[in-house]
Short mmCIF file of C-alpha atoms and ligand atoms in Angstrom, two decimals:
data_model
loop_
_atom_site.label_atom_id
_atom_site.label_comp_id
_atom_site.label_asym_id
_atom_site.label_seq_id
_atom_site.Cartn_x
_atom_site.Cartn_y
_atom_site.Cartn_z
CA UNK A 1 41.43 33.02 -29.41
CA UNK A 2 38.24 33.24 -27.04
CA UNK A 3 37.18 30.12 -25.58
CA UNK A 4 34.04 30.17 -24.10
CA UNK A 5 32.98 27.95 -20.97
CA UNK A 6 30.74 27.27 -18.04
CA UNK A 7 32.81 26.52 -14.32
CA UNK A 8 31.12 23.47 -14.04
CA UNK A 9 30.47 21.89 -17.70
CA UNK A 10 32.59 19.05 -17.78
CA UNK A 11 32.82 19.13 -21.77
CA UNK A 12 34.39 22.99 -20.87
CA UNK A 13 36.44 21.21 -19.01
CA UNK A 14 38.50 19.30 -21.32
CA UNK A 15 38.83 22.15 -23.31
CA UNK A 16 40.25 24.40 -20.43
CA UNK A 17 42.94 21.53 -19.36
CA UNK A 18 43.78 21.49 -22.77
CA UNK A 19 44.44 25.07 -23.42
CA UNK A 20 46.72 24.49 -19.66
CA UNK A 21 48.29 21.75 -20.68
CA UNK A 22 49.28 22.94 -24.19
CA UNK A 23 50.46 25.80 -22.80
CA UNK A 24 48.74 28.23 -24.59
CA UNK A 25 46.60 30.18 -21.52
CA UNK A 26 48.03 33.05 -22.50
CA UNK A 27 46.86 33.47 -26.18
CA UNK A 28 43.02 31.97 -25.07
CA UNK A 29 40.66 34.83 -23.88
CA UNK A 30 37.84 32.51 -21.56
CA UNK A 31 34.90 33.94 -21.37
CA UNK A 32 31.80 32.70 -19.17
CA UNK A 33 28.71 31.72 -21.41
CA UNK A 34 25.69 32.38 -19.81
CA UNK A 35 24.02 29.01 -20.98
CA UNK A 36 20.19 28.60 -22.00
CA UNK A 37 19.39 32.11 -21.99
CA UNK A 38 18.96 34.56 -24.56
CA UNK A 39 21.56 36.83 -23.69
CA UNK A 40 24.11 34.14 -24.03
CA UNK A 41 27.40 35.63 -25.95
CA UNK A 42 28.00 32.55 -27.24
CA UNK A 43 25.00 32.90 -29.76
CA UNK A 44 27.30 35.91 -31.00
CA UNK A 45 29.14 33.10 -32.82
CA UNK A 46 27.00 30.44 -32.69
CA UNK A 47 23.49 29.41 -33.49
CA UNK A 48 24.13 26.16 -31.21
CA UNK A 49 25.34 28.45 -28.00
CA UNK A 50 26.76 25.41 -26.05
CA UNK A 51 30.35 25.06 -24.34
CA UNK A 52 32.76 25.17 -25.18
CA UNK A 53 33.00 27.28 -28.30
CA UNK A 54 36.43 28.12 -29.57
CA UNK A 55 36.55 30.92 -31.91
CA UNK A 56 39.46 31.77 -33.36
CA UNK A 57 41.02 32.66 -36.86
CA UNK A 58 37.77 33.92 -38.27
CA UNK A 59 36.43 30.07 -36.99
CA UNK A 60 33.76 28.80 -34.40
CA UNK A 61 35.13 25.55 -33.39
CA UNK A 62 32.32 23.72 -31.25
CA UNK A 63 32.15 20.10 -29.83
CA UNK A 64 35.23 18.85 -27.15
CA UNK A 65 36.41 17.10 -29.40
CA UNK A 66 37.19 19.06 -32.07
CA UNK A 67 38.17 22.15 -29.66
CA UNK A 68 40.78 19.77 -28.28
CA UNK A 69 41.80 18.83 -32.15
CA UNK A 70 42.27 22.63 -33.10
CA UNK A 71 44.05 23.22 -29.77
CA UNK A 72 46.42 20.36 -30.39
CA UNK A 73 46.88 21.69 -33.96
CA UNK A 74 47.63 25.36 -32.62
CA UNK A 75 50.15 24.44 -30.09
CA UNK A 76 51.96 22.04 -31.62
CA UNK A 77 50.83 19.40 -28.48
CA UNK A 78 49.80 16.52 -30.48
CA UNK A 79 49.56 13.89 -27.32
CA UNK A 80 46.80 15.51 -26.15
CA UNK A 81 44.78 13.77 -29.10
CA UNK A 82 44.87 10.53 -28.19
CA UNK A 83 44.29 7.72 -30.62
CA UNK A 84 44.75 8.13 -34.27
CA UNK A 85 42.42 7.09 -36.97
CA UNK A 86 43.24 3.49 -37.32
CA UNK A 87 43.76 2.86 -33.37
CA UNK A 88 40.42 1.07 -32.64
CA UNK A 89 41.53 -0.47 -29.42
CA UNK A 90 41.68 3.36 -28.09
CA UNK A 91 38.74 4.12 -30.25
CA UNK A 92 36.60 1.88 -28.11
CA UNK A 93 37.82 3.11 -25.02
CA UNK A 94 36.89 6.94 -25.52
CA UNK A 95 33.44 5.80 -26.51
CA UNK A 96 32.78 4.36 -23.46
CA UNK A 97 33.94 7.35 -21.61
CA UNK A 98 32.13 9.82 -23.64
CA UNK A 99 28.84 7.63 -22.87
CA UNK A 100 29.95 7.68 -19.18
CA UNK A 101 30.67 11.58 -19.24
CA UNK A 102 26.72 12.32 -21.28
CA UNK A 103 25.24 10.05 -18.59
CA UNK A 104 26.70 11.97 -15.68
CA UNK A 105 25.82 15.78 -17.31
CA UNK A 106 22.32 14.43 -18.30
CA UNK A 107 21.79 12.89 -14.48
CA UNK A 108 22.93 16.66 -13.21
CA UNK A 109 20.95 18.40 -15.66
CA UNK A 110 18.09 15.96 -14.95
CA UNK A 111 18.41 16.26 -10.88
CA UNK A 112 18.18 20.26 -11.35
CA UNK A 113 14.36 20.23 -12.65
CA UNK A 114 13.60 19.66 -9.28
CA UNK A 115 9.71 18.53 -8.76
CA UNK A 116 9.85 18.13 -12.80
CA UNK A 117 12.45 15.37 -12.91
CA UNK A 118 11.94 11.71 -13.78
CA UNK A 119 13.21 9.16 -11.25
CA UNK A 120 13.14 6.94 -13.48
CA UNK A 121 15.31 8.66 -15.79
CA UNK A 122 17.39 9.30 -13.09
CA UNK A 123 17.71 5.78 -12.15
CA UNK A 124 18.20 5.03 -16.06
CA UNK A 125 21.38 7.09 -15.66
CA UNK A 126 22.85 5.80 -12.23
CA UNK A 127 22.47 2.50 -13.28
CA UNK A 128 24.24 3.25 -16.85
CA UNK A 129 27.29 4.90 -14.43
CA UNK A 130 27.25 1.67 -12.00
CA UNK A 131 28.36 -0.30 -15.28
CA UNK A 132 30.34 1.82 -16.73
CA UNK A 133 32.43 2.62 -13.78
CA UNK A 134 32.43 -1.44 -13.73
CA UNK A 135 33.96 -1.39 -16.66
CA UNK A 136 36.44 1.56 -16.27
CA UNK A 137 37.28 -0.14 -12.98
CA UNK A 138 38.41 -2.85 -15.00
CA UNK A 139 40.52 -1.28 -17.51
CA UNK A 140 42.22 0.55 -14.69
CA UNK A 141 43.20 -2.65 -13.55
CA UNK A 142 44.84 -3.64 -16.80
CA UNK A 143 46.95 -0.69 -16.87
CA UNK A 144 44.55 0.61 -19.97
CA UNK A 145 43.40 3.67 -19.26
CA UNK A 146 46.04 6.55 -20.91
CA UNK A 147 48.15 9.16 -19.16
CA UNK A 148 47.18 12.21 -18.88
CA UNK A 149 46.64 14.79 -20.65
CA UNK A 150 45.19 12.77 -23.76
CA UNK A 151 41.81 13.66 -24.77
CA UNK A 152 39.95 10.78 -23.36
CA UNK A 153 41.86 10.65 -19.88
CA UNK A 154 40.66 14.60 -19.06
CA UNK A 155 37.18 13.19 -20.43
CA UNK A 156 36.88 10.79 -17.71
CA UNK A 157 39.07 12.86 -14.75
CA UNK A 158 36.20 15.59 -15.39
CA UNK A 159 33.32 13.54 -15.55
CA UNK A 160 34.46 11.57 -12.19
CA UNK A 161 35.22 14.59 -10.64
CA UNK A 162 31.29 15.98 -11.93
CA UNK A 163 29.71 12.58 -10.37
CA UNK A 164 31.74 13.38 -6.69
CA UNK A 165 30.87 16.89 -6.75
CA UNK A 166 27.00 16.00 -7.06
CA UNK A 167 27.66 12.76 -4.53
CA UNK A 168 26.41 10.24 -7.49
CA UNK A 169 27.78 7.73 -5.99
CA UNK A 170 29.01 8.06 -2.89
CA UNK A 171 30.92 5.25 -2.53
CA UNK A 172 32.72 4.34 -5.43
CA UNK A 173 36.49 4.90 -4.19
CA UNK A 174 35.95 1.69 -1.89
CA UNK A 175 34.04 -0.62 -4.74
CA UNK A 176 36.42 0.87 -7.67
CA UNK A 177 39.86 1.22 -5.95
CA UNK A 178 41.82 1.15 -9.27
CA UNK A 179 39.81 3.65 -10.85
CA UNK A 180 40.26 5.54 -7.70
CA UNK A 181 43.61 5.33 -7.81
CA UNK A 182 44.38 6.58 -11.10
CA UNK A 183 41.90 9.44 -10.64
CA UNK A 184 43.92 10.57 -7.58
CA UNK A 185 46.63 10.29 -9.39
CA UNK A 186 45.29 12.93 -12.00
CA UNK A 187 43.42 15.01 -9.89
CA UNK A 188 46.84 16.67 -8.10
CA UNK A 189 47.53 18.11 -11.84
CA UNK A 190 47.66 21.61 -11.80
CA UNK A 191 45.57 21.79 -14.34
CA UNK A 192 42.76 19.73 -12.92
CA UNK A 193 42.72 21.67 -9.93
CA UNK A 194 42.63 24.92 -11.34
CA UNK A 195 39.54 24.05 -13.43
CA UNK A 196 37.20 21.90 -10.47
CA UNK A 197 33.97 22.61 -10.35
CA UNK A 198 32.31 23.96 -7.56
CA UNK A 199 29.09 24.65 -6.28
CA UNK A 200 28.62 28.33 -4.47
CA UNK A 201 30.55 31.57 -5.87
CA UNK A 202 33.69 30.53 -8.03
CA UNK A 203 37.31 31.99 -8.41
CA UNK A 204 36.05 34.55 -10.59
CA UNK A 205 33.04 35.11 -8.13
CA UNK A 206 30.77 33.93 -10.27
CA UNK A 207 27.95 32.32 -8.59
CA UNK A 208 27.19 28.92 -9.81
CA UNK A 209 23.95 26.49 -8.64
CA UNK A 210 24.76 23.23 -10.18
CA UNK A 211 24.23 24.25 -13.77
CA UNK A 212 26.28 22.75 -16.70
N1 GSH B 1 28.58 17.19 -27.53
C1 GSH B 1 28.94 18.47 -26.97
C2 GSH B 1 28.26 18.62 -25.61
C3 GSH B 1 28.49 20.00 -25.00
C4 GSH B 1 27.42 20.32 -23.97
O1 GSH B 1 26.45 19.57 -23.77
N2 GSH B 1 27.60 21.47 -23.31
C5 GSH B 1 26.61 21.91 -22.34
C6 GSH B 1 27.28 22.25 -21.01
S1 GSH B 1 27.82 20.81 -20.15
C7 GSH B 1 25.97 23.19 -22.82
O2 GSH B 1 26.65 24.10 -23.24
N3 GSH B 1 24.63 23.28 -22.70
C8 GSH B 1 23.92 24.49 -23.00
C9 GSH B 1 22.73 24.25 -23.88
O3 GSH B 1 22.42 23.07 -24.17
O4 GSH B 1 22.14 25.22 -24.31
C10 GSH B 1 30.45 18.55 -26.86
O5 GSH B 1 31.12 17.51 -26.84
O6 GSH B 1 30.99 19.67 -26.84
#
């Protein structure tokens, strides 16, 4: 299997904790993507060229989700899916994280046009984090957000950890302290911390700017 990914794309992410957690490193071949430009090898296998792309079995398996799906399929790790079909409580839940992860990797993506960027798209998308990190706040509090490693649980871990690396919001371990908590909690996994962002030259001396 190849698996391709960007260090920092949060959606990549999920896919790389996955393939960690499953225990399945071994078999998965990841490959850097070399995202928005022509020479991307991800357009080898698909038209879309966006991470992650799994390919494997004569397959190109895009969107986190259903790279997690296949993964969990492959490896026989089904609690790394999350909620089944008819579990709408858990439905909800991941929707609102999704939302919260796109609004984090559109403020990045937005922040990097430099002179080109909208501030007030950029407010648009701090003020949709402010409420939803209300909100997750909240269901950490009720003891609702899921273990780890379950689809929607890496989903939020990497998009808090994406929102601290670009200093979104600088103080939301002190207004969000359950949140916090279970985020701490998460972020000592091994697999967490082998996949972190970073801005500068990564493990595999690749040099990143803040691209996703
Ligand atoms: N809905 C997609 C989003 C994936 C995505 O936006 N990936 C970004 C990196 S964070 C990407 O590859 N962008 C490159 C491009 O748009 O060409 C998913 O869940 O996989």
């Amino acid at each position: 299997m190849k698996l391709f990914y960007t260090t920092n794309s949060p959606y990549a992410r999920i896919a790389r904790v996955a393939v960690i957690e499953a225990g399945i490193a071994r078999s998965v071949e990841q490959i850097p993507a070399l995202n928005r430009r022509d020479d991307n090898p991800v357009l080898d296998f698909s038209p879309v060229g966006r991470v992650p792309t799994l390919v494997a079995d004569g397959m190109v398996i895009t969107e986190t989700r259903h790279v997690v799906e296949f993964i969990a399929a492959v490896s026989g790790c089904e609690s790394l899916l999350g909620p089944r079909a008819d579990n709408w409580t858990a439905i909800e839940q991941e929707g609102q994280i999704l939302g919260f992860l796109d609004a984090v990797a559109f403020r990045v993506r937005e922040d990097r046009r430099g002179e080109l960027k909208s501030n007030e798209l950029i407010d648009v998308e701090a003020k949709r984090c402010d409420r939803c990190l209300k909100y997750l706040d909240t269901e950490a509090s009720g003891g609702k957000l899921s273990a780890f490693p379950v689809f929607r649980s890496v989903a939020l871990a990497s998009a808090l950890d994406l929102m601290e690396l670009h200093c979104f919001s600088p103080l939301w371990k002190t207004r969000f302290e359950a949140l916090a908590a279970w985020f701490s909690e998460i972020s000592s996994r091994v697999s967490m911390q082998e996949t972190r962002p970073v801005l500068g030259m990564d493990k595999d001396r690749v040099i990143n700017d803040n691209r996703i």
